[in-house]
C-alpha atoms as one frame of an Amber mdcrd trajectory, in Angstrom:
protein
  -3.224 -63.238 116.022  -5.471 -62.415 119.238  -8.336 -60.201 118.575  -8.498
 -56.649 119.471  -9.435 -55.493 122.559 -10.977 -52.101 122.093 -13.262 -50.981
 119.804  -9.896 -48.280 118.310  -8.089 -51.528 117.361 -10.721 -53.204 116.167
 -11.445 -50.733 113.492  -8.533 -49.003 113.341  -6.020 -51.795 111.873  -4.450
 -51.248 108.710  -2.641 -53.664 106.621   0.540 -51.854 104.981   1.204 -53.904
 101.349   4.453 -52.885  99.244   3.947 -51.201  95.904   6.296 -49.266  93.892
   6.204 -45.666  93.124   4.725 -45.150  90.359   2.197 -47.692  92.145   2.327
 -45.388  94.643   1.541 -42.325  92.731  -1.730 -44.099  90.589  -3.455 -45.431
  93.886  -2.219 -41.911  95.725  -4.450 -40.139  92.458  -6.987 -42.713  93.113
  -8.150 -42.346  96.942  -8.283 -38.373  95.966 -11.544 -39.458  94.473 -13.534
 -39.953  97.516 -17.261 -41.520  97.616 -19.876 -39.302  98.849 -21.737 -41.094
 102.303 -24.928 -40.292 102.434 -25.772 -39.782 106.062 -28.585 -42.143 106.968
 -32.220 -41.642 106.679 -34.568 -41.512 109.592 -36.192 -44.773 111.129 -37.953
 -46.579 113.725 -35.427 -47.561 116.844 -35.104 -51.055 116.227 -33.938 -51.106
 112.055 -31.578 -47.848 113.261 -30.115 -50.052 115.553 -29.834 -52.960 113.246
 -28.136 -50.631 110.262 -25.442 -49.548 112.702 -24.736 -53.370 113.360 -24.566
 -54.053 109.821 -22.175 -50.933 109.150 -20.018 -52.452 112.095 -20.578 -56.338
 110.587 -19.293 -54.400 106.933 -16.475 -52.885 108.248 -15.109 -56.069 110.316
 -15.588 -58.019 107.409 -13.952 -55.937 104.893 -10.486 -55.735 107.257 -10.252
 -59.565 108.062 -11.176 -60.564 104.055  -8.004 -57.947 103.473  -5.803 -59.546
 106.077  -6.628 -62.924 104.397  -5.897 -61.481 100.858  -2.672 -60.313 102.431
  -1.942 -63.487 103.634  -2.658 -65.069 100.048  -0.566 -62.364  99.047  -3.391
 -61.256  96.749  -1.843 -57.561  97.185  -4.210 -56.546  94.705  -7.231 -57.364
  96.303  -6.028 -56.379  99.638  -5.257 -52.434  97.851  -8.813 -52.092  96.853
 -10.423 -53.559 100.203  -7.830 -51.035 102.049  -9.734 -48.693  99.837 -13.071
 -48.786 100.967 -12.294 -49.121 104.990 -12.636 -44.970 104.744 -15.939 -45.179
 103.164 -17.001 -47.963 105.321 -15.975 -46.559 108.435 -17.861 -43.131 107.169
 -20.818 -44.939 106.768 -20.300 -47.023 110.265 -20.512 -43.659 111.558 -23.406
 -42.201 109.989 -25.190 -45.088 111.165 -23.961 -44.838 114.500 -24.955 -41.291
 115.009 -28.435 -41.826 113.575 -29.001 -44.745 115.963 -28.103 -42.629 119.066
 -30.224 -40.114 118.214 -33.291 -42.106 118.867 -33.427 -42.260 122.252 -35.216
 -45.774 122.728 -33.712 -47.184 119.619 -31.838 -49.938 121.497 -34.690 -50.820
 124.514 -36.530 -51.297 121.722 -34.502 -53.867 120.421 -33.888 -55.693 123.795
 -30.439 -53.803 123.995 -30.560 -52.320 127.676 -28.642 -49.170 128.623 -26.921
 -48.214 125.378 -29.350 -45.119 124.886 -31.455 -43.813 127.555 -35.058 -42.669
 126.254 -34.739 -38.849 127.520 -33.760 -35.386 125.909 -31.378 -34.880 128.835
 -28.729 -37.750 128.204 -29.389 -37.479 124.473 -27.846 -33.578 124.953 -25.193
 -34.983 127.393 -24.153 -37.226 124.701 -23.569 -34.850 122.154 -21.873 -32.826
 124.723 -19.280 -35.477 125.496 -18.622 -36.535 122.112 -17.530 -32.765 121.445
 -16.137 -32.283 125.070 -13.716 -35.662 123.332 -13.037 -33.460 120.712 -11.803
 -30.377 122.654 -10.077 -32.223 125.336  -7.824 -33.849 122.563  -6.902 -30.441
 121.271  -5.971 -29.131 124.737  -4.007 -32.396 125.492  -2.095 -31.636 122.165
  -1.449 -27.887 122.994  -0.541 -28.791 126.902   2.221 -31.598 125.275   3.970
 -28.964 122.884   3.643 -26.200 125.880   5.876 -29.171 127.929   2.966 -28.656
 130.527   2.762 -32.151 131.416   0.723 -31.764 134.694  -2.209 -30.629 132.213
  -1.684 -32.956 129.560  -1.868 -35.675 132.095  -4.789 -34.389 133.433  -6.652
 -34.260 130.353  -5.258 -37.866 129.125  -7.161 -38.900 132.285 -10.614 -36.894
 130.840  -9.862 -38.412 127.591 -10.127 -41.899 128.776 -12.951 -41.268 130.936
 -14.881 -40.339 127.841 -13.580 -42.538 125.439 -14.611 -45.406 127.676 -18.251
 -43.883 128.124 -18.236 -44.822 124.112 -17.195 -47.886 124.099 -19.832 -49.066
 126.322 -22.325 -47.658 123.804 -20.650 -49.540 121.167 -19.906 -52.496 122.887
 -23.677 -53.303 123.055 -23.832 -52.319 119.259 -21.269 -54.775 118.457 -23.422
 -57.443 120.778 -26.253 -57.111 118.789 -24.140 -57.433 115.460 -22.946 -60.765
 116.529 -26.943 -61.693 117.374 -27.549 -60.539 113.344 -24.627 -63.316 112.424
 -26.098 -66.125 114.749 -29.780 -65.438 113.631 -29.520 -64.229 110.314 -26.822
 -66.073 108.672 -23.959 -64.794 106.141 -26.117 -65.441 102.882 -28.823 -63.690
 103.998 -26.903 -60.946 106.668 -25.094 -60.157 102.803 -28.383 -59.027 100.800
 -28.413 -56.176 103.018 -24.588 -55.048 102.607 -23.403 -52.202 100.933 -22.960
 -53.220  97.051 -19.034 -51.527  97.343 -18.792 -55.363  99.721 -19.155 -57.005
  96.365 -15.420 -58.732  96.460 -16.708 -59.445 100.526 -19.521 -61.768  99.309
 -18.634 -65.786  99.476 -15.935 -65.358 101.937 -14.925 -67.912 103.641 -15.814
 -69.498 106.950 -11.953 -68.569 108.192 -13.308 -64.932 107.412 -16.305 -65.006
 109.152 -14.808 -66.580 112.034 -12.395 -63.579 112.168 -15.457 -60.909 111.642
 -17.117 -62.818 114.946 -13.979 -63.275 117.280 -13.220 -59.138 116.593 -17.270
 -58.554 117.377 -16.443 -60.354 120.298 -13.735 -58.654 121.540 -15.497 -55.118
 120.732 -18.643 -56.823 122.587 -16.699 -57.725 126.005 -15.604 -53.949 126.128
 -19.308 -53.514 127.523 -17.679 -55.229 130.772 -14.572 -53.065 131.394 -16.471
 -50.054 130.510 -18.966 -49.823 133.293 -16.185 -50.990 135.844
């Protein structure tokens, strides 16, 4: 299948795999027990920047080693990968909001433009990323009011917004594919989360998966400034 085009697909894909119901009702019992995600500890710009690359490298490699189990039909391993996208994608953003709150992380790290190194966009960032949430709820409220005029309105501030973050994480997702070329899997998997375990040793199919969706997440940095 094509990649994703947009950082949403990307890491938004679920796999759905049949189970029965009292299958249904055990693994229901077991994603009540969440894992706690710490949020992440202080650093310098440049290892920020390379800890939200590895959450993003984590989470893209988790999802394509569960679309291979599915294709396998290894339904069991794909269940408990499917398990720990929530905690992953937790953690992906955790590290993302660390990262952005150094404001020369990326410079630093010969990543132009994704943060600017100033209080004033820092606060305008935070202010958009809640302006997102807000917007949503009025677009929701203007669609069950029948007010369409509005709700189109603020569909139009939505995607304004939305894009503004997918530049930012285009250039993430850049630099994550840098990590893979320069670092290589063996060593890129030392610094994984230990809930990757089953990840380790995939295959070069896999990997070739985790880069061509880092690639597609990466060209959003083009359509986003347009």
């Amino acid at each position: 299948a094509a990649p994703a085009s947009s950082l949403g697909s990307l890491f938004g894909r679920m796999v759905s795999v049949p189970v029965s119901e009292s299958q249904g009702k055990k693994r229901k019992a077991e994603l009540e027990v969440q894992v706690p995600v710490k949020e992440e500890t202080e650093e310098s710009g440049p290892e920020s920047l390379r800890k939200w690359s590895l959450r993003m490298i984590e989470l893209a490699l988790l999802q394509s080693r569960k679309r291979k189990a599915v294709e396998m039909e290894d339904f069991d391993l794909a269940h408990r990968l499917k398990q720990r996208e929530p905690t992953a994608s937790l953690r992906l953003t955790a590290a993302r909001r660390a990262c952005l709150s150094i404001p020369d992380a990326v410079q630093s790290a010969g990543v132009s433009e994704l943060t600017v190194g100033d209080d004033d966009r820092k606060k305008r960032r935070a202010q958009e990323e809640q302006e997102l949430v807000e917007v949503k709820r009025q677009k929701k409220e203007a669609v069950e009011k029948e007010d369409y005029g509005r709700a189109s309105e603020l569909r139009r501030r939505e995607l304004e917004l939305e894009r503004r973050q997918r530049g930012e994480d285009a250039k993430a997702a850049a630099y994550a594919l840098e990590l893979i070329t320069s670092t290589g899997h063996e060593v890129l998997a030392q610094s994984f989360d230990p809930s990757l375990a089953e990840c380790l040793g995939a295959g070069t199919d896999v990997w070739e998966a985790v880069s061509s969706d880092l690639k597609a997440a990466a060209a959003a940095a083009g359509t986003s400034s347009s």
